[in-house]
């Protein structure tokens, strides 16, 4: 009887529950002293088996008169809320899958915190809507591709392009990146071995893993960290160094967005900024800054931006009736 009671109390605290001596005594029909001795046995067990239990400790809250187990891995409510805000903000996960994930993460919080966390997240989850996925199980597909990257296995994919047409490609998977709502597979062609291509993983309708592997040094030639610093919106293109003037209210927002950007000089409210960029996605960001940005170098890039602005203006320019 005592053994079952002791294990029951220990299990409840391991689940994040805080317990009160008087409440436990009443529940189990024993004296408060008996429950107090149980707590001492639990404390002694944790102290005597530090090599097994690591940082797990029995703690007493004097203000609440409760005992709880701190295993060193519990999430604070503020930490859970931070994770929840990030995951809902990126909108990359299906709603049902996200709810299931939150339930699992909440198991790492204190039991007393879970009701308040339910209240804090309920409204946002009610209105949550993830982005549309073309595949049936994104998480499982990402996991399978990851195994192929680690094993350096060539794969064949059936891919749904932006225009709705489907293509078949045999590729060498190099890395997985997340950007702007979507997960992307960075892969090289098995046939040409050309520069890596980017595939939105949710557009991969079917994947076949091959026994054929590719050399280790091949994947070493791809630097995911370097690409993440320089690319915007996962739109490929050429590498280039650009220089532009910025007169907006927050140059820090530009520096945060363009990780390679640095301020060369400042004159009044005008900043001269230089950045190493890769791909054409940076144009979308710079155009979103409107008249706050003026491209200076390279000259051909400044001319490209000017032509794009002219086309944008043409869409809004009043046209006389014929």
PDB file of C-alpha atoms in Angstrom:
ATOM      1  CA  UNK A   1       0.000   0.000   0.000  1.00  0.00           C
ATOM      2  CA  UNK A   2       2.752   2.413   0.977  1.00  0.00           C
ATOM      3  CA  UNK A   3       4.783   1.442  -2.077  1.00  0.00           C
ATOM      4  CA  UNK A   4       1.865   2.214  -4.400  1.00  0.00           C
ATOM      5  CA  UNK A   5       1.212   5.501  -2.617  1.00  0.00           C
ATOM      6  CA  UNK A   6       4.856   6.508  -2.847  1.00  0.00           C
ATOM      7  CA  UNK A   7       5.091   5.662  -6.537  1.00  0.00           C
ATOM      8  CA  UNK A   8       1.788   7.421  -7.233  1.00  0.00           C
ATOM      9  CA  UNK A   9       2.934  10.635  -5.563  1.00  0.00           C
ATOM     10  CA  UNK A  10       6.295  10.482  -7.326  1.00  0.00           C
ATOM     11  CA  UNK A  11       4.644   9.929 -10.732  1.00  0.00           C
ATOM     12  CA  UNK A  12       2.224  12.829 -10.221  1.00  0.00           C
ATOM     13  CA  UNK A  13       5.072  15.187  -9.396  1.00  0.00           C
ATOM     14  CA  UNK A  14       7.068  13.948 -12.383  1.00  0.00           C
ATOM     15  CA  UNK A  15       4.063  14.942 -14.516  1.00  0.00           C
ATOM     16  CA  UNK A  16       4.423  18.485 -13.234  1.00  0.00           C
ATOM     17  CA  UNK A  17       1.859  18.415 -10.441  1.00  0.00           C
ATOM     18  CA  UNK A  18       2.496  20.315  -7.202  1.00  0.00           C
ATOM     19  CA  UNK A  19       1.251  18.421  -4.144  1.00  0.00           C
ATOM     20  CA  UNK A  20       0.135  19.475  -0.660  1.00  0.00           C
ATOM     21  CA  UNK A  21       0.774  17.302   2.400  1.00  0.00           C
ATOM     22  CA  UNK A  22      -2.669  17.769   3.948  1.00  0.00           C
ATOM     23  CA  UNK A  23      -4.461  17.123   0.653  1.00  0.00           C
ATOM     24  CA  UNK A  24      -2.456  13.948   0.033  1.00  0.00           C
ATOM     25  CA  UNK A  25      -3.042  12.737   3.595  1.00  0.00           C
ATOM     26  CA  UNK A  26      -6.781  13.197   3.162  1.00  0.00           C
ATOM     27  CA  UNK A  27      -6.760  11.552  -0.265  1.00  0.00           C
ATOM     28  CA  UNK A  28      -4.842   8.458   0.863  1.00  0.00           C
ATOM     29  CA  UNK A  29      -6.405   8.265   4.325  1.00  0.00           C
ATOM     30  CA  UNK A  30      -3.134   8.507   6.238  1.00  0.00           C
ATOM     31  CA  UNK A  31      -1.532  11.035   8.566  1.00  0.00           C
ATOM     32  CA  UNK A  32       0.346  14.129   7.430  1.00  0.00           C
ATOM     33  CA  UNK A  33       3.459  12.629   9.078  1.00  0.00           C
ATOM     34  CA  UNK A  34       3.184   9.580   6.805  1.00  0.00           C
ATOM     35  CA  UNK A  35       3.088  11.796   3.696  1.00  0.00           C
ATOM     36  CA  UNK A  36       5.982  13.840   5.099  1.00  0.00           C
ATOM     37  CA  UNK A  37       8.012  10.637   5.452  1.00  0.00           C
ATOM     38  CA  UNK A  38       7.114   9.786   1.842  1.00  0.00           C
ATOM     39  CA  UNK A  39       8.553  13.125   0.738  1.00  0.00           C
ATOM     40  CA  UNK A  40      11.742  12.464   2.685  1.00  0.00           C
ATOM     41  CA  UNK A  41      12.100   9.067   0.989  1.00  0.00           C
ATOM     42  CA  UNK A  42      11.646  10.682  -2.435  1.00  0.00           C
ATOM     43  CA  UNK A  43      14.200  13.370  -1.556  1.00  0.00           C
ATOM     44  CA  UNK A  44      16.692  10.770  -0.325  1.00  0.00           C
ATOM     45  CA  UNK A  45      16.184   8.640  -3.443  1.00  0.00           C
ATOM     46  CA  UNK A  46      16.917  11.604  -5.711  1.00  0.00           C
ATOM     47  CA  UNK A  47      20.012  12.512  -3.677  1.00  0.00           C
ATOM     48  CA  UNK A  48      21.356   8.936  -3.573  1.00  0.00           C
ATOM     49  CA  UNK A  49      20.873   8.337  -7.300  1.00  0.00           C
ATOM     50  CA  UNK A  50      22.199  11.593  -8.719  1.00  0.00           C
ATOM     51  CA  UNK A  51      24.059   9.663 -11.414  1.00  0.00           C
ATOM     52  CA  UNK A  52      20.725   8.411 -12.754  1.00  0.00           C
ATOM     53  CA  UNK A  53      18.314  11.283 -12.076  1.00  0.00           C
ATOM     54  CA  UNK A  54      20.840  14.024 -12.963  1.00  0.00           C
ATOM     55  CA  UNK A  55      19.420  17.452 -12.016  1.00  0.00           C
ATOM     56  CA  UNK A  56      16.018  16.343 -10.703  1.00  0.00           C
ATOM     57  CA  UNK A  57      15.244  17.948  -7.336  1.00  0.00           C
ATOM     58  CA  UNK A  58      12.362  17.972  -4.855  1.00  0.00           C
ATOM     59  CA  UNK A  59      11.445  21.563  -4.021  1.00  0.00           C
ATOM     60  CA  UNK A  60       9.104  23.079  -1.452  1.00  0.00           C
ATOM     61  CA  UNK A  61       7.143  26.306  -2.042  1.00  0.00           C
ATOM     62  CA  UNK A  62       6.584  27.862   1.395  1.00  0.00           C
ATOM     63  CA  UNK A  63       4.027  30.398   0.222  1.00  0.00           C
ATOM     64  CA  UNK A  64       1.861  27.681  -1.369  1.00  0.00           C
ATOM     65  CA  UNK A  65       2.867  24.918   1.045  1.00  0.00           C
ATOM     66  CA  UNK A  66       3.361  22.515  -1.847  1.00  0.00           C
ATOM     67  CA  UNK A  67       6.064  20.152  -3.069  1.00  0.00           C
ATOM     68  CA  UNK A  68       7.059  19.775  -6.685  1.00  0.00           C
ATOM     69  CA  UNK A  69       9.787  18.096  -8.702  1.00  0.00           C
ATOM     70  CA  UNK A  70      12.072  20.302 -10.749  1.00  0.00           C
ATOM     71  CA  UNK A  71      13.677  18.139 -13.420  1.00  0.00           C
ATOM     72  CA  UNK A  72      15.643  20.976 -14.999  1.00  0.00           C
ATOM     73  CA  UNK A  73      13.854  20.465 -18.308  1.00  0.00           C
ATOM     74  CA  UNK A  74      10.495  22.047 -17.558  1.00  0.00           C
ATOM     75  CA  UNK A  75       9.274  24.858 -19.754  1.00  0.00           C
ATOM     76  CA  UNK A  76       8.263  28.073 -18.063  1.00  0.00           C
ATOM     77  CA  UNK A  77       4.897  29.490 -19.200  1.00  0.00           C
ATOM     78  CA  UNK A  78       6.677  32.426 -20.837  1.00  0.00           C
ATOM     79  CA  UNK A  79       8.900  29.995 -22.780  1.00  0.00           C
ATOM     80  CA  UNK A  80       5.913  27.978 -23.969  1.00  0.00           C
ATOM     81  CA  UNK A  81       4.151  31.176 -25.024  1.00  0.00           C
ATOM     82  CA  UNK A  82       7.237  32.244 -26.991  1.00  0.00           C
ATOM     83  CA  UNK A  83       7.332  28.907 -28.860  1.00  0.00           C
ATOM     84  CA  UNK A  84       3.599  29.096 -29.522  1.00  0.00           C
ATOM     85  CA  UNK A  85       3.831  32.638 -30.949  1.00  0.00           C
ATOM     86  CA  UNK A  86       6.676  31.647 -33.270  1.00  0.00           C
ATOM     87  CA  UNK A  87       4.962  28.504 -34.571  1.00  0.00           C
ATOM     88  CA  UNK A  88       1.634  30.245 -35.188  1.00  0.00           C
ATOM     89  CA  UNK A  89       3.416  33.183 -36.797  1.00  0.00           C
ATOM     90  CA  UNK A  90       5.239  31.127 -39.421  1.00  0.00           C
ATOM     91  CA  UNK A  91       1.971  29.342 -40.407  1.00  0.00           C
ATOM     92  CA  UNK A  92       3.964  26.417 -41.816  1.00  0.00           C
ATOM     93  CA  UNK A  93       2.121  23.643 -39.948  1.00  0.00           C
ATOM     94  CA  UNK A  94      -1.382  22.279 -40.436  1.00  0.00           C
ATOM     95  CA  UNK A  95      -3.804  23.314 -37.654  1.00  0.00           C
ATOM     96  CA  UNK A  96      -4.535  19.787 -36.424  1.00  0.00           C
ATOM     97  CA  UNK A  97      -0.839  18.951 -36.393  1.00  0.00           C
ATOM     98  CA  UNK A  98      -0.022  22.188 -34.584  1.00  0.00           C
ATOM     99  CA  UNK A  99      -2.639  21.523 -31.889  1.00  0.00           C
ATOM    100  CA  UNK A 100      -1.179  18.062 -31.342  1.00  0.00           C
ATOM    101  CA  UNK A 101       2.321  19.515 -31.119  1.00  0.00           C
ATOM    102  CA  UNK A 102       1.229  22.097 -28.539  1.00  0.00           C
ATOM    103  CA  UNK A 103      -0.353  19.382 -26.400  1.00  0.00           C
ATOM    104  CA  UNK A 104       2.948  17.487 -26.379  1.00  0.00           C
ATOM    105  CA  UNK A 105       4.976  20.599 -25.575  1.00  0.00           C
ATOM    106  CA  UNK A 106       2.603  21.485 -22.733  1.00  0.00           C
ATOM    107  CA  UNK A 107       3.595  18.236 -21.007  1.00  0.00           C
ATOM    108  CA  UNK A 108       6.949  19.908 -20.327  1.00  0.00           C
ATOM    109  CA  UNK A 109       5.256  22.689 -18.359  1.00  0.00           C
ATOM    110  CA  UNK A 110       3.943  22.613 -14.801  1.00  0.00           C
ATOM    111  CA  UNK A 111       0.481  21.133 -14.386  1.00  0.00           C
ATOM    112  CA  UNK A 112      -0.763  24.297 -12.658  1.00  0.00           C
ATOM    113  CA  UNK A 113       0.342  26.413 -15.637  1.00  0.00           C
ATOM    114  CA  UNK A 114      -1.555  24.451 -18.280  1.00  0.00           C
ATOM    115  CA  UNK A 115      -5.011  25.977 -17.687  1.00  0.00           C
ATOM    116  CA  UNK A 116      -3.640  29.507 -18.028  1.00  0.00           C
ATOM    117  CA  UNK A 117      -1.735  28.472 -21.158  1.00  0.00           C
ATOM    118  CA  UNK A 118      -4.955  27.058 -22.622  1.00  0.00           C
ATOM    119  CA  UNK A 119      -6.615  30.428 -22.040  1.00  0.00           C
ATOM    120  CA  UNK A 120      -3.712  32.392 -23.515  1.00  0.00           C
ATOM    121  CA  UNK A 121      -3.551  30.310 -26.712  1.00  0.00           C
ATOM    122  CA  UNK A 122      -7.220  29.433 -27.310  1.00  0.00           C
ATOM    123  CA  UNK A 123      -8.220  32.542 -29.255  1.00  0.00           C
ATOM    124  CA  UNK A 124      -5.165  32.551 -31.493  1.00  0.00           C
ATOM    125  CA  UNK A 125      -5.515  28.854 -32.255  1.00  0.00           C
ATOM    126  CA  UNK A 126      -9.217  29.285 -33.041  1.00  0.00           C
ATOM    127  CA  UNK A 127      -8.364  31.751 -35.812  1.00  0.00           C
ATOM    128  CA  UNK A 128      -5.164  29.986 -36.927  1.00  0.00           C
ATOM    129  CA  UNK A 129      -4.920  28.982 -40.578  1.00  0.00           C
ATOM    130  CA  UNK A 130      -1.823  27.320 -41.973  1.00  0.00           C
ATOM    131  CA  UNK A 131      -0.638  27.738 -45.543  1.00  0.00           C
ATOM    132  CA  UNK A 132      -1.904  25.306 -48.184  1.00  0.00           C
ATOM    133  CA  UNK A 133       0.151  22.150 -48.689  1.00  0.00           C
ATOM    134  CA  UNK A 134       0.051  20.025 -51.836  1.00  0.00           C
ATOM    135  CA  UNK A 135       1.443  16.895 -50.154  1.00  0.00           C
ATOM    136  CA  UNK A 136      -0.562  14.817 -47.698  1.00  0.00           C
ATOM    137  CA  UNK A 137       1.924  14.630 -44.801  1.00  0.00           C
ATOM    138  CA  UNK A 138       4.565  17.366 -44.764  1.00  0.00           C
ATOM    139  CA  UNK A 139       6.204  16.294 -41.499  1.00  0.00           C
ATOM    140  CA  UNK A 140       6.680  12.708 -42.643  1.00  0.00           C
ATOM    141  CA  UNK A 141       8.047  13.844 -46.022  1.00  0.00           C
ATOM    142  CA  UNK A 142      10.575  16.174 -44.379  1.00  0.00           C
ATOM    143  CA  UNK A 143      11.694  13.324 -42.121  1.00  0.00           C
ATOM    144  CA  UNK A 144      12.173  10.927 -45.064  1.00  0.00           C
ATOM    145  CA  UNK A 145      14.140  13.512 -47.031  1.00  0.00           C
ATOM    146  CA  UNK A 146      16.317  14.203 -43.980  1.00  0.00           C
ATOM    147  CA  UNK A 147      17.270  10.517 -43.849  1.00  0.00           C
ATOM    148  CA  UNK A 148      18.246  10.683 -47.522  1.00  0.00           C
ATOM    149  CA  UNK A 149      20.395  13.753 -46.880  1.00  0.00           C
ATOM    150  CA  UNK A 150      22.179  12.032 -43.983  1.00  0.00           C
ATOM    151  CA  UNK A 151      22.610   8.804 -45.988  1.00  0.00           C
ATOM    152  CA  UNK A 152      23.484  10.774 -49.149  1.00  0.00           C
ATOM    153  CA  UNK A 153      20.980   8.791 -51.172  1.00  0.00           C
ATOM    154  CA  UNK A 154      19.840   9.981 -54.563  1.00  0.00           C
ATOM    155  CA  UNK A 155      16.072  10.423 -54.847  1.00  0.00           C
ATOM    156  CA  UNK A 156      13.482  10.798 -57.588  1.00  0.00           C
ATOM    157  CA  UNK A 157      10.638  13.239 -57.007  1.00  0.00           C
ATOM    158  CA  UNK A 158       7.367  14.058 -58.738  1.00  0.00           C
ATOM    159  CA  UNK A 159       7.091  17.829 -58.323  1.00  0.00           C
ATOM    160  CA  UNK A 160       4.122  20.133 -58.768  1.00  0.00           C
ATOM    161  CA  UNK A 161       5.345  23.387 -60.361  1.00  0.00           C
ATOM    162  CA  UNK A 162       3.831  26.836 -59.780  1.00  0.00           C
ATOM    163  CA  UNK A 163       1.863  26.652 -63.034  1.00  0.00           C
ATOM    164  CA  UNK A 164       0.274  23.346 -61.970  1.00  0.00           C
ATOM    165  CA  UNK A 165       2.295  21.125 -64.305  1.00  0.00           C
ATOM    166  CA  UNK A 166       4.199  18.139 -62.928  1.00  0.00           C
ATOM    167  CA  UNK A 167       7.805  17.167 -63.547  1.00  0.00           C
ATOM    168  CA  UNK A 168       9.969  14.200 -62.570  1.00  0.00           C
ATOM    169  CA  UNK A 169      13.527  14.794 -61.385  1.00  0.00           C
ATOM    170  CA  UNK A 170      16.313  12.578 -60.075  1.00  0.00           C
ATOM    171  CA  UNK A 171      18.283  14.682 -57.618  1.00  0.00           C
ATOM    172  CA  UNK A 172      20.889  14.693 -54.858  1.00  0.00           C
ATOM    173  CA  UNK A 173      19.366  16.174 -51.675  1.00  0.00           C
ATOM    174  CA  UNK A 174      21.770  18.507 -49.881  1.00  0.00           C
ATOM    175  CA  UNK A 175      19.834  20.446 -47.256  1.00  0.00           C
ATOM    176  CA  UNK A 176      16.439  21.567 -45.950  1.00  0.00           C
ATOM    177  CA  UNK A 177      15.736  25.228 -45.220  1.00  0.00           C
ATOM    178  CA  UNK A 178      12.719  27.155 -43.975  1.00  0.00           C
ATOM    179  CA  UNK A 179      11.825  30.548 -45.400  1.00  0.00           C
ATOM    180  CA  UNK A 180       8.665  32.645 -45.644  1.00  0.00           C
ATOM    181  CA  UNK A 181       6.022  30.042 -44.629  1.00  0.00           C
ATOM    182  CA  UNK A 182       7.540  27.101 -46.540  1.00  0.00           C
ATOM    183  CA  UNK A 183      10.163  24.357 -46.195  1.00  0.00           C
ATOM    184  CA  UNK A 184      12.558  24.022 -49.126  1.00  0.00           C
ATOM    185  CA  UNK A 185      14.751  21.179 -50.332  1.00  0.00           C
ATOM    186  CA  UNK A 186      18.105  22.270 -51.732  1.00  0.00           C
ATOM    187  CA  UNK A 187      19.254  19.655 -54.230  1.00  0.00           C
ATOM    188  CA  UNK A 188      21.551  19.185 -57.208  1.00  0.00           C
ATOM    189  CA  UNK A 189      20.712  17.407 -60.447  1.00  0.00           C
ATOM    190  CA  UNK A 190      22.084  13.867 -60.787  1.00  0.00           C
ATOM    191  CA  UNK A 191      22.523  14.399 -64.514  1.00  0.00           C
ATOM    192  CA  UNK A 192      24.160  17.802 -64.815  1.00  0.00           C
ATOM    193  CA  UNK A 193      25.594  18.376 -61.326  1.00  0.00           C
ATOM    194  CA  UNK A 194      24.792  22.049 -61.856  1.00  0.00           C
ATOM    195  CA  UNK A 195      24.106  24.696 -59.235  1.00  0.00           C
ATOM    196  CA  UNK A 196      21.605  23.591 -56.589  1.00  0.00           C
ATOM    197  CA  UNK A 197      17.883  23.883 -57.308  1.00  0.00           C
ATOM    198  CA  UNK A 198      15.227  24.783 -54.742  1.00  0.00           C
ATOM    199  CA  UNK A 199      12.077  22.690 -54.353  1.00  0.00           C
ATOM    200  CA  UNK A 200       9.213  23.613 -52.046  1.00  0.00           C
ATOM    201  CA  UNK A 201       8.823  20.386 -50.092  1.00  0.00           C
ATOM    202  CA  UNK A 202       5.034  20.579 -49.830  1.00  0.00           C
ATOM    203  CA  UNK A 203       4.935  20.546 -53.663  1.00  0.00           C
ATOM    204  CA  UNK A 204       6.701  17.164 -53.781  1.00  0.00           C
ATOM    205  CA  UNK A 205       3.860  14.762 -54.546  1.00  0.00           C
ATOM    206  CA  UNK A 206       5.943  11.583 -54.506  1.00  0.00           C
ATOM    207  CA  UNK A 207       9.491  10.642 -53.502  1.00  0.00           C
ATOM    208  CA  UNK A 208      11.479   7.484 -54.248  1.00  0.00           C
ATOM    209  CA  UNK A 209      14.715   6.762 -52.387  1.00  0.00           C
ATOM    210  CA  UNK A 210      17.499   5.081 -54.413  1.00  0.00           C
ATOM    211  CA  UNK A 211      20.327   2.883 -53.235  1.00  0.00           C
ATOM    212  CA  UNK A 212      22.772   4.961 -55.250  1.00  0.00           C
ATOM    213  CA  UNK A 213      24.681   7.453 -53.096  1.00  0.00           C
ATOM    214  CA  UNK A 214      26.696  10.528 -53.961  1.00  0.00           C
ATOM    215  CA  UNK A 215      30.189  11.442 -52.656  1.00  0.00           C
ATOM    216  CA  UNK A 216      30.580  13.161 -49.302  1.00  0.00           C
ATOM    217  CA  UNK A 217      32.678  15.972 -50.768  1.00  0.00           C
ATOM    218  CA  UNK A 218      29.775  16.846 -53.080  1.00  0.00           C
ATOM    219  CA  UNK A 219      27.537  17.911 -50.204  1.00  0.00           C
ATOM    220  CA  UNK A 220      30.477  19.670 -48.550  1.00  0.00           C
ATOM    221  CA  UNK A 221      30.476  22.139 -51.429  1.00  0.00           C
ATOM    222  CA  UNK A 222      27.088  23.462 -50.310  1.00  0.00           C
ATOM    223  CA  UNK A 223      27.088  25.926 -47.392  1.00  0.00           C
ATOM    224  CA  UNK A 224      23.582  26.305 -45.959  1.00  0.00           C
ATOM    225  CA  UNK A 225      24.632  28.997 -43.497  1.00  0.00           C
ATOM    226  CA  UNK A 226      26.179  31.133 -46.216  1.00  0.00           C
ATOM    227  CA  UNK A 227      23.092  30.779 -48.414  1.00  0.00           C
ATOM    228  CA  UNK A 228      20.752  31.741 -45.552  1.00  0.00           C
ATOM    229  CA  UNK A 229      22.738  34.928 -44.954  1.00  0.00           C
ATOM    230  CA  UNK A 230      22.540  36.098 -48.559  1.00  0.00           C
ATOM    231  CA  UNK A 231      19.265  34.856 -50.095  1.00  0.00           C
ATOM    232  CA  UNK A 232      15.785  36.400 -49.818  1.00  0.00           C
ATOM    233  CA  UNK A 233      12.481  34.583 -50.416  1.00  0.00           C
ATOM    234  CA  UNK A 234      14.395  31.529 -51.731  1.00  0.00           C
ATOM    235  CA  UNK A 235      14.551  33.002 -55.241  1.00  0.00           C
ATOM    236  CA  UNK A 236      17.806  31.924 -56.983  1.00  0.00           C
ATOM    237  CA  UNK A 237      20.007  34.087 -59.183  1.00  0.00           C
ATOM    238  CA  UNK A 238      23.487  35.550 -59.336  1.00  0.00           C
ATOM    239  CA  UNK A 239      25.682  36.658 -56.443  1.00  0.00           C
ATOM    240  CA  UNK A 240      26.419  40.362 -56.310  1.00  0.00           C
ATOM    241  CA  UNK A 241      27.467  43.194 -54.054  1.00  0.00           C
ATOM    242  CA  UNK A 242      24.965  46.052 -53.951  1.00  0.00           C
ATOM    243  CA  UNK A 243      25.194  49.580 -52.569  1.00  0.00           C
ATOM    244  CA  UNK A 244      22.134  51.675 -51.801  1.00  0.00           C
ATOM    245  CA  UNK A 245      20.956  54.729 -49.905  1.00  0.00           C
ATOM    246  CA  UNK A 246      18.357  54.303 -47.169  1.00  0.00           C
ATOM    247  CA  UNK A 247      16.365  57.204 -45.694  1.00  0.00           C
ATOM    248  CA  UNK A 248      13.627  55.313 -43.851  1.00  0.00           C
ATOM    249  CA  UNK A 249      12.816  55.475 -40.130  1.00  0.00           C
ATOM    250  CA  UNK A 250      14.545  52.180 -39.182  1.00  0.00           C
ATOM    251  CA  UNK A 251      17.807  51.190 -40.788  1.00  0.00           C
ATOM    252  CA  UNK A 252      17.995  48.373 -38.232  1.00  0.00           C
ATOM    253  CA  UNK A 253      15.061  46.660 -39.964  1.00  0.00           C
ATOM    254  CA  UNK A 254      17.164  46.590 -43.151  1.00  0.00           C
ATOM    255  CA  UNK A 255      20.208  45.242 -41.318  1.00  0.00           C
ATOM    256  CA  UNK A 256      18.076  42.540 -39.691  1.00  0.00           C
ATOM    257  CA  UNK A 257      16.586  41.495 -43.027  1.00  0.00           C
ATOM    258  CA  UNK A 258      19.832  41.573 -45.024  1.00  0.00           C
ATOM    259  CA  UNK A 259      22.269  39.722 -42.784  1.00  0.00           C
ATOM    260  CA  UNK A 260      25.342  40.725 -44.803  1.00  0.00           C
ATOM    261  CA  UNK A 261      24.397  44.424 -44.874  1.00  0.00           C
ATOM    262  CA  UNK A 262      26.667  47.004 -43.248  1.00  0.00           C
ATOM    263  CA  UNK A 263      26.489  50.752 -42.934  1.00  0.00           C
ATOM    264  CA  UNK A 264      29.304  52.452 -44.854  1.00  0.00           C
ATOM    265  CA  UNK A 265      28.462  56.011 -43.892  1.00  0.00           C
ATOM    266  CA  UNK A 266      25.726  58.250 -42.516  1.00  0.00           C
ATOM    267  CA  UNK A 267      24.819  61.795 -43.475  1.00  0.00           C
ATOM    268  CA  UNK A 268      21.897  63.223 -41.536  1.00  0.00           C
ATOM    269  CA  UNK A 269      19.060  60.720 -41.927  1.00  0.00           C
ATOM    270  CA  UNK A 270      20.620  59.158 -45.021  1.00  0.00           C
ATOM    271  CA  UNK A 271      22.500  55.859 -44.653  1.00  0.00           C
ATOM    272  CA  UNK A 272      24.820  54.378 -47.242  1.00  0.00           C
ATOM    273  CA  UNK A 273      24.478  50.584 -47.038  1.00  0.00           C
ATOM    274  CA  UNK A 274      26.401  47.782 -48.718  1.00  0.00           C
ATOM    275  CA  UNK A 275      25.391  44.091 -48.841  1.00  0.00           C
ATOM    276  CA  UNK A 276      26.495  40.792 -50.376  1.00  0.00           C
ATOM    277  CA  UNK A 277      23.363  39.153 -51.778  1.00  0.00           C
ATOM    278  CA  UNK A 278      22.414  36.076 -53.767  1.00  0.00           C
ATOM    279  CA  UNK A 279      19.364  35.646 -55.981  1.00  0.00           C
ATOM    280  CA  UNK A 280      16.647  37.989 -57.173  1.00  0.00           C
ATOM    281  CA  UNK A 281      14.515  37.946 -54.008  1.00  0.00           C
ATOM    282  CA  UNK A 282      16.326  40.967 -52.566  1.00  0.00           C
ATOM    283  CA  UNK A 283      14.588  43.124 -55.185  1.00  0.00           C
ATOM    284  CA  UNK A 284      11.208  42.274 -53.662  1.00  0.00           C
ATOM    285  CA  UNK A 285      12.393  43.449 -50.250  1.00  0.00           C
ATOM    286  CA  UNK A 286      14.031  46.650 -51.511  1.00  0.00           C
ATOM    287  CA  UNK A 287      10.978  47.557 -53.601  1.00  0.00           C
ATOM    288  CA  UNK A 288       8.808  47.119 -50.498  1.00  0.00           C
ATOM    289  CA  UNK A 289      10.760  49.994 -48.927  1.00  0.00           C
ATOM    290  CA  UNK A 290       9.440  52.421 -51.551  1.00  0.00           C
ATOM    291  CA  UNK A 291      11.158  55.803 -51.860  1.00  0.00           C
ATOM    292  CA  UNK A 292      13.307  55.127 -48.789  1.00  0.00           C
ATOM    293  CA  UNK A 293      15.705  53.084 -50.981  1.00  0.00           C
ATOM    294  CA  UNK A 294      17.816  54.207 -53.913  1.00  0.00           C
ATOM    295  CA  UNK A 295      20.141  51.657 -55.595  1.00  0.00           C
ATOM    296  CA  UNK A 296      23.542  53.085 -56.506  1.00  0.00           C
ATOM    297  CA  UNK A 297      25.684  50.073 -57.474  1.00  0.00           C
ATOM    298  CA  UNK A 298      26.014  48.054 -59.583  1.00  0.00           C
ATOM    299  CA  UNK A 299      24.720  50.311 -62.334  1.00  0.00           C
ATOM    300  CA  UNK A 300      22.941  47.540 -64.274  1.00  0.00           C
ATOM    301  CA  UNK A 301      21.047  46.519 -61.124  1.00  0.00           C
ATOM    302  CA  UNK A 302      19.965  50.115 -60.524  1.00  0.00           C
ATOM    303  CA  UNK A 303      18.686  50.221 -64.120  1.00  0.00           C
ATOM    304  CA  UNK A 304      16.773  46.949 -63.618  1.00  0.00           C
ATOM    305  CA  UNK A 305      15.088  48.382 -60.523  1.00  0.00           C
ATOM    306  CA  UNK A 306      14.228  51.562 -62.413  1.00  0.00           C
ATOM    307  CA  UNK A 307      12.561  49.555 -65.184  1.00  0.00           C
ATOM    308  CA  UNK A 308      10.576  47.579 -62.640  1.00  0.00           C
ATOM    309  CA  UNK A 309       9.399  50.787 -60.974  1.00  0.00           C
ATOM    310  CA  UNK A 310       8.320  52.129 -64.369  1.00  0.00           C
ATOM    311  CA  UNK A 311       6.260  48.985 -64.961  1.00  0.00           C
ATOM    312  CA  UNK A 312       4.690  49.362 -61.524  1.00  0.00           C
ATOM    313  CA  UNK A 313       3.857  52.997 -62.276  1.00  0.00           C
ATOM    314  CA  UNK A 314       2.304  51.973 -65.598  1.00  0.00           C
ATOM    315  CA  UNK A 315      -0.205  49.808 -63.705  1.00  0.00           C
ATOM    316  CA  UNK A 316      -1.494  52.850 -61.848  1.00  0.00           C
ATOM    317  CA  UNK A 317      -1.022  55.569 -64.478  1.00  0.00           C
ATOM    318  CA  UNK A 318      -4.408  56.908 -65.716  1.00  0.00           C
ATOM    319  CA  UNK A 319      -5.116  55.978 -69.345  1.00  0.00           C
ATOM    320  CA  UNK A 320      -7.183  58.206 -71.618  1.00  0.00           C
ATOM    321  CA  UNK A 321     -10.171  56.551 -73.293  1.00  0.00           C
ATOM    322  CA  UNK A 322      -9.601  55.660 -76.921  1.00  0.00           C
TER     323      UNK A 322
END
